[in-house]
Coordinates of C-alpha atoms in Angstrom, one line a residue:
Chain P
M3 CA -21.3 -15.7 -18.4
S4 CA -17.9 -17.0 -19.4
R5 CA -15.6 -18.1 -16.7
T6 CA -11.9 -17.4 -17.0
W7 CA -8.7 -18.7 -15.5
G8 CA -5.4 -16.9 -14.8
I9 CA -6.2 -14.5 -12.1
T10 CA -2.9 -13.4 -10.6
Q11 CA -3.8 -10.6 -8.2
A12 CA -3.0 -11.7 -4.6
I13 CA -5.9 -11.7 -2.2
D14 CA -5.5 -10.4 1.3
L15 CA -6.9 -13.3 3.4
A16 CA -7.5 -11.2 6.5
Q17 CA -9.5 -8.6 4.4
A18 CA -11.5 -11.4 2.8
H19 CA -12.2 -12.8 6.2
E20 CA -13.5 -9.4 7.4
R21 CA -15.7 -9.0 4.4
M22 CA -17.1 -12.5 5.0
T23 CA -17.7 -12.1 8.7
A24 CA -19.6 -8.8 8.1
T25 CA -22.3 -10.7 6.2
M26 CA -22.4 -14.1 7.8
S27 CA -23.4 -15.5 11.2
I28 CA -21.7 -18.9 10.9
P29 CA -18.4 -19.0 12.8
L30 CA -15.3 -18.8 10.5
P31 CA -12.0 -20.6 10.9
P32 CA -9.5 -18.4 12.8
V33 CA -7.7 -15.8 10.7
P34 CA -4.2 -16.9 9.9
K35 CA -1.7 -14.5 11.5
E36 CA 0.6 -14.9 8.6
K37 CA -0.1 -16.2 5.1
R38 CA -0.6 -19.9 5.4
P39 CA 0.5 -22.3 2.7
R40 CA -2.1 -23.4 0.2
P41 CA -4.8 -24.7 0.2
V42 CA -7.2 -22.6 2.2
Q43 CA -10.4 -23.4 4.1
V44 CA -13.1 -20.8 3.7
R45 CA -16.8 -20.2 4.1
A46 CA -18.1 -20.1 0.6
K47 CA -21.4 -18.4 -0.3
V48 CA -23.6 -19.8 -3.1
V49 CA -23.9 -16.9 -5.6
G50 CA -25.2 -18.9 -8.5
V51 CA -27.1 -22.2 -9.1
R52 CA -27.8 -23.5 -12.6
V53 CA -29.5 -26.8 -13.6
V54 CA -27.4 -28.4 -16.3
G55 CA -29.2 -31.6 -17.4
A56 CA -28.9 -34.1 -14.6
Y57 CA -26.4 -31.8 -12.8
R58 CA -26.3 -28.7 -10.7
E59 CA -23.7 -26.1 -11.4
F60 CA -22.8 -23.9 -8.4
T61 CA -21.0 -20.6 -8.5
L62 CA -19.4 -20.0 -5.1
H63 CA -17.9 -16.9 -3.6
A64 CA -14.7 -18.5 -2.2
P65 CA -12.1 -15.8 -1.5
G66 CA -8.5 -16.9 -1.9
V67 CA -9.3 -20.2 -3.5
G68 CA -9.0 -19.4 -7.1
V69 CA -6.0 -17.1 -6.9
D70 CA -3.5 -19.5 -8.4
A71 CA -5.7 -22.5 -9.1
Q72 CA -5.0 -24.5 -12.2
P73 CA -7.3 -26.6 -14.4
G74 CA -7.3 -30.2 -13.0
Q75 CA -7.3 -29.1 -9.4
F76 CA -10.4 -29.7 -7.2
I77 CA -12.1 -28.4 -4.1
T78 CA -13.9 -30.2 -1.3
L79 CA -17.1 -29.3 0.4
G80 CA -18.3 -30.2 3.9
V81 CA -21.8 -31.8 4.0
G82 CA -24.8 -31.3 6.2
G83 CA -23.7 -28.5 8.5
N84 CA -22.3 -28.6 12.0
S85 CA -24.4 -31.5 13.4
S86 CA -24.1 -33.6 10.2
A87 CA -24.1 -37.4 10.4
L88 CA -22.1 -37.3 7.1
L89 CA -18.5 -36.6 8.3
L90 CA -16.6 -36.8 5.1
R91 CA -16.0 -34.1 2.5
R92 CA -17.1 -34.4 -1.1
A93 CA -14.6 -33.5 -3.9
F94 CA -15.4 -31.6 -7.1
A95 CA -13.2 -30.5 -10.0
L96 CA -12.9 -26.8 -10.5
S97 CA -14.7 -26.0 -13.7
G98 CA -14.1 -22.3 -13.7
V99 CA -12.5 -19.5 -11.7
D100 CA -13.3 -15.8 -11.9
G101 CA -11.7 -13.6 -9.3
D102 CA -13.2 -14.6 -5.9
T103 CA -15.8 -16.9 -7.4
I104 CA -15.4 -20.5 -8.6
N105 CA -17.6 -23.0 -10.4
V106 CA -18.2 -26.6 -9.7
V107 CA -20.6 -29.1 -11.1
V108 CA -22.4 -31.6 -8.8
A109 CA -23.9 -34.9 -9.7
T110 CA -26.2 -36.6 -7.2
H111 CA -24.7 -39.9 -6.0
G112 CA -26.1 -40.2 -2.5
P113 CA -27.3 -38.3 0.5
G114 CA -24.2 -36.0 0.7
T115 CA -24.3 -34.8 -2.9
R116 CA -28.1 -34.6 -2.7
W117 CA -27.7 -32.2 0.3
I118 CA -25.2 -30.1 -1.7
C119 CA -27.6 -30.0 -4.7
D120 CA -30.3 -28.7 -2.4
R121 CA -28.3 -25.6 -1.5
Q122 CA -29.8 -22.3 -2.5
L123 CA -28.6 -18.8 -3.3
G124 CA -27.0 -17.3 -0.2
D125 CA -26.3 -20.6 1.6
V126 CA -22.8 -21.0 2.9
L127 CA -20.6 -24.0 2.4
D128 CA -17.4 -25.1 4.2
L129 CA -14.9 -25.2 1.2
I130 CA -11.2 -26.3 1.0
G131 CA -9.1 -25.7 -2.1
P132 CA -7.4 -25.6 -4.4
L133 CA -6.4 -29.3 -4.0
G134 CA -4.4 -31.8 -6.0
R135 CA -2.0 -31.5 -9.0
P136 CA -3.2 -29.8 -12.2
F137 CA -3.0 -31.0 -15.8
P138 CA 0.6 -30.6 -17.1
A139 CA 1.1 -28.3 -20.1
P140 CA 1.2 -29.8 -23.5
P141 CA 4.5 -29.8 -25.5
P142 CA 5.2 -26.4 -27.1
G143 CA 2.8 -25.8 -29.9
G144 CA 1.3 -29.2 -29.6
A145 CA -2.3 -30.0 -30.3
A146 CA -4.4 -31.3 -27.4
L147 CA -7.2 -33.9 -27.5
L148 CA -9.6 -33.7 -24.5
V149 CA -11.7 -36.7 -23.8
A150 CA -14.5 -36.5 -21.1
G151 CA -17.1 -38.8 -19.8
G152 CA -20.1 -37.1 -18.2
Y153 CA -19.3 -34.4 -15.7
G154 CA -15.6 -35.3 -16.4
A155 CA -15.9 -32.4 -18.8
A156 CA -15.8 -30.0 -15.8
P157 CA -12.0 -29.4 -15.6
F158 CA -11.8 -29.2 -19.4
V159 CA -13.7 -26.0 -19.7
G160 CA -10.8 -24.2 -17.9
L161 CA -8.1 -26.3 -19.6
A162 CA -9.5 -25.6 -23.1
Q163 CA -9.5 -21.9 -22.3
R164 CA -5.9 -22.0 -21.1
L165 CA -4.8 -24.0 -24.1
C166 CA -6.6 -21.8 -26.6
A167 CA -5.1 -18.7 -25.0
A168 CA -1.7 -20.2 -25.3
G169 CA -2.2 -21.0 -29.0
H170 CA -2.6 -24.7 -28.8
A171 CA -5.1 -26.4 -31.1
V172 CA -7.7 -28.2 -29.1
A173 CA -10.1 -31.1 -30.1
A174 CA -12.6 -32.5 -27.7
V175 CA -14.7 -35.6 -27.3
L176 CA -17.5 -35.3 -24.8
G177 CA -19.5 -38.4 -24.0
A178 CA -22.1 -39.7 -21.6
A179 CA -24.7 -42.4 -21.2
T180 CA -27.5 -40.0 -22.0
G181 CA -27.8 -36.5 -23.2
D182 CA -28.7 -35.1 -19.8
R183 CA -25.4 -36.3 -18.4
L184 CA -23.3 -34.3 -20.8
Y185 CA -21.8 -31.2 -19.3
A186 CA -20.6 -27.9 -20.8
V187 CA -21.1 -28.9 -24.5
P188 CA -22.2 -25.3 -25.4
E189 CA -18.9 -23.9 -24.0
F190 CA -16.6 -25.9 -26.3
P191 CA -17.4 -24.9 -29.9
A192 CA -15.6 -21.5 -29.3
L193 CA -12.6 -23.3 -27.8
T194 CA -12.1 -26.3 -30.1
R195 CA -11.3 -27.0 -33.8
V196 CA -13.0 -30.3 -33.6
L197 CA -15.8 -31.2 -31.2
A198 CA -17.4 -34.6 -31.1
V199 CA -20.3 -35.5 -28.8
T200 CA -21.4 -39.1 -28.1
T201 CA -24.2 -40.7 -26.1
E202 CA -24.8 -44.4 -25.5
D203 CA -28.5 -44.0 -26.1
G204 CA -28.2 -41.7 -29.1
S205 CA -30.1 -38.9 -27.3
A206 CA -27.4 -36.4 -28.4
G207 CA -24.5 -36.5 -30.9
R208 CA -23.2 -39.8 -32.2
T209 CA -24.5 -43.0 -30.8
G210 CA -21.7 -44.8 -29.0
R211 CA -18.9 -44.1 -26.6
V212 CA -16.0 -41.6 -26.6
T213 CA -13.6 -44.5 -27.3
D214 CA -15.4 -45.0 -30.7
V215 CA -14.3 -41.5 -31.7
V216 CA -10.9 -41.1 -30.0
P217 CA -9.0 -43.2 -32.7
E218 CA -10.2 -40.8 -35.4
L219 CA -8.8 -37.8 -33.6
L220 CA -5.5 -39.2 -32.3
P221 CA -3.6 -38.6 -35.6
G222 CA -4.1 -34.8 -35.1
A223 CA -3.0 -34.7 -31.5
S224 CA 0.3 -34.5 -29.7
V225 CA -1.1 -35.1 -26.2
V226 CA -4.3 -36.5 -24.7
Y227 CA -6.2 -35.4 -21.6
A228 CA -8.9 -37.7 -20.2
C229 CA -11.4 -37.3 -17.3
G230 CA -14.2 -39.6 -16.5
P231 CA -15.0 -43.1 -15.1
M232 CA -12.1 -45.4 -14.5
P233 CA -13.0 -47.9 -17.4
M234 CA -13.0 -45.0 -19.8
L235 CA -9.7 -43.7 -18.5
R236 CA -8.2 -47.1 -18.9
A237 CA -9.5 -47.4 -22.5
V238 CA -8.4 -43.9 -23.6
A239 CA -5.0 -44.3 -22.0
A240 CA -4.5 -47.6 -23.9
Q241 CA -5.6 -46.1 -27.2
S242 CA -3.2 -43.1 -26.7
A243 CA -0.3 -45.4 -25.7
A244 CA -1.0 -47.6 -28.8
Y245 CA -0.7 -44.4 -30.9
G246 CA 2.5 -43.4 -29.0
L247 CA 0.9 -40.4 -27.2
I248 CA 1.1 -39.4 -23.6
C249 CA -2.4 -39.4 -22.0
H250 CA -2.9 -37.4 -18.7
V251 CA -5.8 -39.0 -16.8
S252 CA -7.8 -37.3 -14.0
V253 CA -9.1 -40.1 -11.7
E254 CA -12.0 -40.1 -9.4
E255 CA -11.4 -42.3 -6.3
A256 CA -13.4 -42.4 -3.1
M257 CA -11.8 -39.9 -0.7
A258 CA -12.3 -39.4 3.0
C259 CA -10.2 -36.2 3.7
G260 CA -9.0 -34.9 0.3
I261 CA -5.8 -33.5 1.8
G262 CA -3.5 -36.5 1.9
V263 CA -4.0 -37.7 5.5
C264 CA -6.3 -40.7 5.4
M265 CA -4.7 -42.9 2.7
T266 CA -8.2 -44.0 1.4
C267 CA -7.9 -42.8 -2.3
V268 CA -4.8 -44.7 -3.3
L269 CA -4.1 -46.5 -6.6
P270 CA -1.1 -48.4 -7.9
V271 CA 1.1 -46.1 -9.9
I272 CA 4.6 -46.8 -11.5
G273 CA 7.1 -44.2 -10.3
D274 CA 10.0 -42.6 -12.2
D275 CA 12.3 -45.1 -10.5
G276 CA 10.3 -48.0 -12.0
T277 CA 8.9 -48.9 -8.6
S278 CA 5.1 -49.1 -8.2
R279 CA 3.5 -47.5 -5.1
F280 CA 0.0 -46.9 -3.8
L281 CA -0.3 -43.1 -4.4
R282 CA -3.0 -40.8 -3.1
S283 CA -5.2 -39.4 -5.8
C284 CA -5.9 -36.3 -3.7
V285 CA -2.3 -35.0 -3.3
D286 CA -0.3 -37.1 -5.8
G287 CA -3.1 -36.8 -8.4
P288 CA -5.9 -36.5 -9.3
V289 CA -4.0 -36.2 -12.6
F290 CA -1.6 -39.0 -13.4
E291 CA 0.2 -40.1 -16.6
G292 CA -2.1 -42.8 -17.9
A293 CA 0.7 -45.2 -18.8
K294 CA 1.9 -45.1 -15.2
V295 CA -1.4 -46.1 -13.7
R296 CA -1.8 -49.8 -13.2
F297 CA -5.5 -49.9 -14.1
D298 CA -5.6 -53.8 -14.0
D299 CA -4.3 -53.8 -10.4
I300 CA -6.8 -51.2 -9.0
G301 CA -8.6 -53.1 -6.2
R302 CA -5.7 -55.5 -5.8
L303 CA -2.4 -55.7 -3.9
P304 CA 0.2 -56.6 -6.5
D305 CA 3.1 -58.5 -5.1
D306 CA 5.7 -56.2 -6.6
L307 CA 4.2 -53.0 -5.0
Y308 CA 6.6 -51.1 -2.7
G309 CA 5.9 -52.4 0.9
A310 CA 3.7 -55.3 -0.2
A311 CA 6.2 -57.8 1.4
A312 CA 5.5 -56.4 4.9
M313 CA 1.8 -56.9 4.4
R314 CA 2.3 -60.6 3.7
A315 CA 4.3 -61.0 6.9
T316 CA 1.4 -59.8 9.1
R317 CA -1.7 -60.9 7.2
Chain Z
M6 CA -10.9 -24.2 43.5
T7 CA -12.8 -27.2 42.4
P8 CA -16.5 -26.5 42.0
S9 CA -18.5 -28.8 44.2
A10 CA -21.2 -30.9 42.7
D11 CA -24.0 -29.1 44.4
A12 CA -22.8 -25.6 44.0
R13 CA -23.9 -23.5 41.0
P14 CA -20.8 -23.2 38.9
K15 CA -19.6 -19.7 38.2
A16 CA -17.9 -18.9 34.9
V17 CA -14.1 -18.1 35.2
M18 CA -12.1 -15.9 33.0
G19 CA -9.7 -18.3 31.5
T20 CA -9.0 -21.9 32.4
D21 CA -5.5 -23.2 32.8
M22 CA -5.4 -25.8 30.1
R23 CA -2.0 -27.3 30.9
T24 CA -1.8 -31.1 31.4
H25 CA 0.7 -33.9 31.2
L26 CA 1.6 -36.9 29.1
G27 CA 3.2 -39.0 31.7
A28 CA 5.7 -36.7 33.4
T29 CA 5.9 -34.3 30.4
Q30 CA 3.9 -31.1 30.6
I31 CA 2.0 -30.0 27.5
P32 CA 0.2 -26.7 27.1
N33 CA -3.0 -28.0 25.5
P34 CA -4.9 -31.2 26.2
V35 CA -6.1 -31.6 22.6
L36 CA -3.9 -33.8 20.4
T37 CA -4.4 -35.3 16.9
A38 CA -5.1 -39.1 16.7
S39 CA -2.9 -41.7 15.2
G40 CA -3.8 -42.3 11.5
C41 CA -5.9 -39.2 11.3
A42 CA -3.1 -36.6 10.9
A43 CA -0.4 -38.5 9.0
A44 CA 2.8 -36.9 10.4
G45 CA 1.3 -33.4 10.7
R46 CA 2.5 -31.8 7.5
E47 CA -0.8 -32.1 5.6
L48 CA -2.6 -30.3 8.4
D49 CA -0.1 -27.4 8.5
P50 CA -2.2 -25.2 6.2
F51 CA -5.2 -25.5 8.4
L52 CA -4.1 -25.1 12.0
D53 CA -1.1 -24.2 14.2
L54 CA 0.6 -27.6 14.9
T55 CA 2.7 -26.0 17.7
A56 CA -0.4 -25.0 19.6
L57 CA -1.7 -28.6 19.9
G58 CA -0.8 -30.8 22.8
A59 CA 1.0 -33.0 20.4
V60 CA 0.8 -34.4 16.9
V61 CA 0.2 -38.1 17.3
T62 CA 1.8 -39.6 14.2
K63 CA 0.4 -42.5 12.2
S64 CA 1.5 -45.8 13.6
V65 CA 4.9 -46.6 12.2
Q66 CA 6.4 -50.1 11.8
L67 CA 10.0 -51.2 11.1
R68 CA 9.5 -51.8 7.4
A69 CA 7.7 -49.9 4.7
R70 CA 4.1 -51.1 4.2
S71 CA 2.0 -50.8 1.0
G72 CA -1.2 -51.0 2.9
R73 CA -4.2 -53.0 1.7
A74 CA -6.0 -53.1 -1.5
T75 CA -8.9 -50.7 -2.2
P76 CA -11.7 -50.0 -1.3
R77 CA -10.3 -49.1 2.1
M78 CA -13.1 -46.9 3.4
S79 CA -16.9 -46.8 3.7
E80 CA -18.9 -43.9 5.2
T81 CA -21.3 -45.0 7.9
P82 CA -23.9 -43.2 9.9
S83 CA -22.0 -40.6 12.0
G84 CA -18.8 -42.5 11.3
M85 CA -16.6 -44.4 8.9
L86 CA -15.3 -47.9 8.5
N87 CA -11.7 -48.2 7.3
S88 CA -9.0 -50.8 6.7
I89 CA -5.9 -49.0 5.4
G90 CA -3.4 -51.6 6.6
L91 CA -1.0 -49.0 8.1
Q92 CA 0.4 -47.8 4.8
G93 CA 3.7 -46.0 5.4
P94 CA 7.3 -45.8 4.6
G95 CA 8.6 -47.2 7.9
I96 CA 10.7 -46.0 10.8
D97 CA 13.8 -44.9 8.8
E98 CA 11.7 -42.3 6.9
L99 CA 9.9 -41.1 10.0
L100 CA 13.3 -40.5 11.7
R101 CA 14.8 -39.0 8.6
T102 CA 12.1 -36.6 7.5
D103 CA 8.9 -36.4 9.5
L104 CA 10.1 -36.0 13.1
P105 CA 12.8 -33.4 12.1
W106 CA 10.1 -31.5 10.2
L107 CA 7.9 -31.4 13.3
A108 CA 10.8 -30.5 15.6
E109 CA 12.0 -27.7 13.4
R110 CA 8.5 -26.1 13.7
G111 CA 8.4 -26.6 17.5
A112 CA 5.6 -29.1 17.3
R113 CA 5.5 -31.9 19.9
A114 CA 5.3 -35.4 18.5
M115 CA 3.7 -38.4 20.2
V116 CA 4.9 -41.2 18.1
S117 CA 2.6 -44.2 17.6
I118 CA 4.4 -47.5 17.1
A119 CA 3.0 -50.8 15.8
G120 CA 4.4 -54.3 15.2
G121 CA 3.6 -57.9 14.7
A122 CA 5.9 -59.2 17.5
V123 CA 7.0 -58.0 20.9
E124 CA 10.6 -57.6 19.6
E125 CA 9.4 -55.3 16.8
Y126 CA 7.9 -52.9 19.3
A127 CA 11.1 -53.0 21.4
E128 CA 13.2 -52.3 18.3
L129 CA 11.0 -49.3 17.3
A130 CA 11.3 -47.8 20.8
T131 CA 15.0 -48.3 20.7
R132 CA 15.3 -46.6 17.3
L133 CA 13.2 -43.7 18.6
R134 CA 15.0 -43.2 21.9
G135 CA 16.0 -39.5 22.2
A136 CA 14.4 -38.4 18.9
R137 CA 14.2 -34.6 18.9
G138 CA 10.6 -33.3 19.3
M139 CA 9.3 -36.7 20.6
V140 CA 7.4 -36.1 23.9
A141 CA 5.8 -39.5 24.2
L142 CA 5.3 -43.0 22.7
E143 CA 1.9 -44.4 22.0
V144 CA 2.0 -48.1 21.6
N145 CA -0.7 -49.3 19.2
I146 CA -1.3 -52.9 20.4
S147 CA -4.4 -53.4 18.2
C148 CA -2.2 -55.4 15.8
P149 CA -2.3 -59.1 15.1
N150 CA 0.5 -61.0 17.0
V151 CA 2.2 -63.0 14.2
E152 CA 3.5 -65.5 16.8
S153 CA 0.1 -66.1 18.3
R154 CA -2.1 -67.1 15.3
G155 CA -2.8 -63.4 14.6
E156 CA -4.5 -62.7 18.0
V157 CA -4.6 -59.0 18.6
F158 CA -2.2 -58.0 21.4
A159 CA -4.8 -55.7 23.0
C160 CA -7.2 -58.5 23.4
D161 CA -4.9 -60.6 25.6
P162 CA -3.7 -59.0 28.8
A163 CA -0.6 -61.2 28.9
A164 CA 0.4 -60.2 25.4
A165 CA -0.3 -56.6 26.1
W166 CA 1.8 -56.7 29.2
A167 CA 4.7 -58.3 27.2
V168 CA 4.7 -55.5 24.6
L169 CA 4.6 -52.7 27.2
A170 CA 7.3 -54.3 29.3
A171 CA 9.5 -54.6 26.2
V172 CA 8.9 -51.0 25.2
R173 CA 9.6 -49.8 28.8
A174 CA 12.9 -51.7 28.9
A175 CA 13.9 -50.3 25.5
D176 CA 13.4 -46.7 26.6
P177 CA 13.1 -46.3 30.4
G178 CA 12.6 -42.5 30.2
V179 CA 10.0 -41.7 27.6
P180 CA 6.3 -41.4 28.6
V181 CA 4.6 -44.5 27.2
Y182 CA 0.8 -44.8 26.5
A183 CA -0.8 -48.1 25.6
K184 CA -3.6 -47.7 23.0
L185 CA -6.4 -50.1 23.8
S186 CA -9.0 -51.8 21.7
P187 CA -12.6 -51.6 22.9
D188 CA -13.3 -55.1 21.5
V189 CA -12.6 -56.8 24.8
T190 CA -14.8 -58.1 27.6
D191 CA -13.0 -56.2 30.4
I192 CA -11.0 -53.2 29.2
A193 CA -9.9 -52.2 32.7
S194 CA -8.0 -55.5 33.1
V195 CA -6.1 -54.9 29.9
A196 CA -5.3 -51.4 31.0
R197 CA -4.0 -52.7 34.3
A198 CA -1.8 -55.3 32.5
C199 CA -0.3 -52.5 30.4
V200 CA 0.4 -50.4 33.5
D201 CA 1.9 -53.4 35.2
G202 CA 4.1 -53.8 32.1
G203 CA 5.3 -50.2 32.4
A204 CA 2.8 -48.0 30.6
D205 CA 2.6 -44.4 32.1
G206 CA -0.8 -43.9 30.6
I207 CA -3.6 -45.3 28.6
S208 CA -4.9 -44.2 25.2
A209 CA -8.6 -45.2 24.8
I210 CA -10.0 -46.1 22.4
N211 CA -8.9 -47.6 19.1
T212 CA -11.6 -48.3 16.5
L213 CA -14.3 -51.0 16.9
L214 CA -14.2 -53.9 14.4
G215 CA -17.1 -53.5 12.0
L216 CA -18.5 -54.6 8.6
V217 CA -20.4 -52.9 5.8
I218 CA -21.9 -54.9 2.8
D219 CA -22.4 -53.1 -0.5
T220 CA -25.9 -54.0 -1.7
D221 CA -25.1 -53.1 -5.3
T222 CA -22.2 -55.5 -5.6
L223 CA -23.5 -57.9 -2.9
R224 CA -20.0 -58.0 -1.4
P225 CA -18.3 -56.5 1.7
A226 CA -17.6 -52.8 1.0
L227 CA -14.0 -53.0 2.1
A228 CA -11.4 -55.2 0.3
A229 CA -10.3 -56.4 3.7
V230 CA -13.9 -57.4 4.5
T231 CA -13.8 -56.0 8.1
G232 CA -12.5 -52.6 9.2
G233 CA -12.3 -50.2 12.1
L234 CA -15.3 -48.1 12.9
S235 CA -14.6 -44.5 14.1
G236 CA -16.4 -41.2 14.4
P237 CA -19.2 -39.9 16.7
A238 CA -21.1 -43.3 16.3
I239 CA -18.6 -44.8 18.7
R240 CA -18.4 -41.9 21.2
P241 CA -20.6 -43.5 23.9
V242 CA -18.5 -46.7 23.7
A243 CA -15.3 -44.8 24.0
L244 CA -16.6 -42.7 26.9
R245 CA -17.7 -45.8 28.7
C246 CA -14.2 -47.3 28.3
V247 CA -12.5 -44.2 29.7
W248 CA -15.0 -44.2 32.6
Q249 CA -14.2 -47.8 33.4
I250 CA -10.5 -47.4 33.2
H251 CA -10.5 -44.3 35.4
R252 CA -12.6 -46.1 38.0
A253 CA -10.2 -48.9 38.0
M254 CA -7.0 -46.8 38.2
R255 CA -7.7 -43.2 39.2
E256 CA -4.1 -42.1 39.2
I257 CA -3.3 -43.3 35.7
P258 CA -3.6 -40.6 33.0
I259 CA -5.9 -41.4 30.1
L260 CA -5.7 -39.9 26.6
G261 CA -9.3 -40.2 25.6
M262 CA -10.6 -40.4 22.1
G263 CA -13.5 -41.8 20.0
G264 CA -15.8 -39.5 17.9
I265 CA -14.9 -36.2 19.4
T266 CA -16.1 -33.4 17.1
S267 CA -16.7 -30.5 19.5
G268 CA -15.5 -29.0 22.8
A269 CA -18.5 -30.4 24.5
D270 CA -17.6 -33.9 23.3
A271 CA -14.1 -33.4 24.6
L272 CA -15.4 -32.2 28.0
Q273 CA -17.3 -35.4 28.4
F274 CA -14.1 -37.4 28.1
I275 CA -12.3 -35.1 30.6
L276 CA -15.2 -35.5 33.0
A277 CA -15.1 -39.2 32.6
G278 CA -11.4 -39.3 33.6
A279 CA -9.3 -38.3 30.5
S280 CA -6.5 -35.8 31.2
A281 CA -6.1 -35.2 27.4
V282 CA -8.0 -36.0 24.3
S283 CA -7.2 -36.9 20.7
V284 CA -9.3 -35.7 17.7
G285 CA -9.3 -38.2 14.9
T286 CA -12.0 -38.8 12.3
A287 CA -13.3 -35.2 12.8
V288 CA -10.2 -34.1 11.0
F289 CA -11.3 -35.7 7.8
G290 CA -14.4 -33.5 7.8
D291 CA -12.7 -30.4 9.2
P292 CA -8.9 -30.3 9.2
N293 CA -9.1 -27.3 11.6
A294 CA -11.1 -29.4 14.1
P295 CA -8.3 -30.0 16.8
E296 CA -7.7 -26.2 17.0
R297 CA -11.4 -25.4 17.1
I298 CA -12.1 -28.1 19.7
S299 CA -9.3 -26.9 22.0
H300 CA -10.9 -23.4 21.9
E301 CA -14.3 -24.8 22.5
L302 CA -13.1 -27.0 25.4
A303 CA -11.4 -24.0 27.1
N304 CA -14.6 -22.0 26.8
A305 CA -16.7 -24.9 28.0
L306 CA -14.5 -25.5 31.1
A307 CA -14.4 -21.7 31.9
S308 CA -18.2 -21.5 31.6
K309 CA -18.6 -24.3 34.1
G310 CA -16.3 -22.6 36.6
F311 CA -13.2 -24.8 36.2
A312 CA -10.1 -22.7 36.9
R313 CA -7.9 -25.6 35.8
L314 CA -8.4 -28.4 33.4
S315 CA -7.0 -30.8 36.0
D316 CA -9.9 -29.9 38.3
A317 CA -12.3 -31.3 35.8
V318 CA -10.5 -34.6 35.1
G319 CA -12.9 -37.4 36.3
F320 CA -15.3 -34.8 37.8
A321 CA -18.4 -36.7 36.7
H322 CA -17.4 -39.6 39.0
Q323 CA -18.1 -37.5 42.0
S324 CA -21.8 -37.8 41.3
V325 CA -21.5 -41.6 41.3
D326 CA -20.2 -43.6 44.3
F327 CA -16.9 -45.3 43.9
P328 CA -16.7 -48.9 45.1
A329 CA -15.2 -49.0 48.6

């Protein structure tokens, strides 16, 4: 089934709430009296589970979440139920939206993602979304190059659909360490003029990394989008910059809350005023302009960062 | 009527949930916790900020702070370890944007202040004096004292006294709560020093100092090496602290916190002697948690026959003899 973006019909939250309560026993968050600002917190029912290589792709009935969601945005899921010892939410890129249902792809990293991967049809998850800033549009008529590492391809399914529908030429490079860690490869031939697949062990596509292929495709592109591990983002952003192209990167940083409160998921980013700040990847990102991210300073406290002087005074 | 310890409690229809922060009455005993709600705005989509007892804002300092390097957080069993470093834009920005935003919505603000020297706390209290929407100050004294080789104010009763005395002098009118660290030998003596200095109430507790080592990298999980442990893992420690402070000073109001994730958890703190509670780390897992917990607490109190929240404050002590 193809997933589509661009649903514009408004959803009556109270009605959705009533429909949900009629079929579920788990207590729901209180019904907002008036329409609350985005995002929304809903009880989402698992209506589809698909094994995709090393990943699980979940289709969730999540009323109100997809209404105006954009490719690049993400959702978070609570883990373990009400008495869980795992308190923090897990974040997943939206890989598709179709009316009241959304798609996410889950990779097992630890006990939290393992619990999510064990969910079955009919199970209910505590879901918040849409969160974060989406991918910016390409320049008018411009060709886009999408570069994904592993499940980093998830937000590009929707993005490629959007770009195709808007008449942009799309090329994509999808890479992973092994073939079973590629995602959504079958979706892309219909959406792209050029599709390259790489694996480091040669189990699918060309043997190598996405960065081996990117230089070949930069000449045909007017903007680059990248999503994957931080070293890959750094490399693709550098390749794009060397070619004079803007590269929008979608970062994956450890988050505690996903809604901008905890200040855990920060990284050093150069602002429009030239000043660098620790920005939150959950609300200021996850999409940043690659040239503005100080990849070399991730994990450090650069002296010139806004507010760094006050840290030296009290350390 | 207060239910007696031996009588079977009868459920009441609705419990009067009003309580006080110092002399200021608030309609709901459930507040957010400093550092776990920013300045409220991010939680606005998920709950009614005006229905909370107050939004406790993230500890503010005089100057903008970048915060520490990442990684800043590690999930732990029933908790998390964090070392953010009080990242924030400083007092000017809080006064210019955050407090007016809360006041325009009718949300009450309990403003948490932090500093590296006694004078910094005093200056913050002076700057905040009369700020619209501010109902109380929470003085975060779990900060290193730059003038005392980095010893934490909250671990030294004399230093804690000095901070509270300076804040009290800077703003004689505002309700002032001192937020204590559990990492001390005798928390009641620190609480007493704060009250002697001029605190109206005690916030207990701040995080416990902890450490996680990453067995993949073979290094501490946090860039700052150590961090503050929070969440349900620390709840019994927090409850013990509230219990000890209440036993030492029965008339001093306590804002209890530490791993509260449900109304039943909050009820434990009330029964131990807290007259209000803060919900912190639970917000990261469920941003609606403070609203949910206040409903659950009201139901729990009603089902136990308490007509008023205030009747339940310290109630568990009745079953244990107070020292003469």
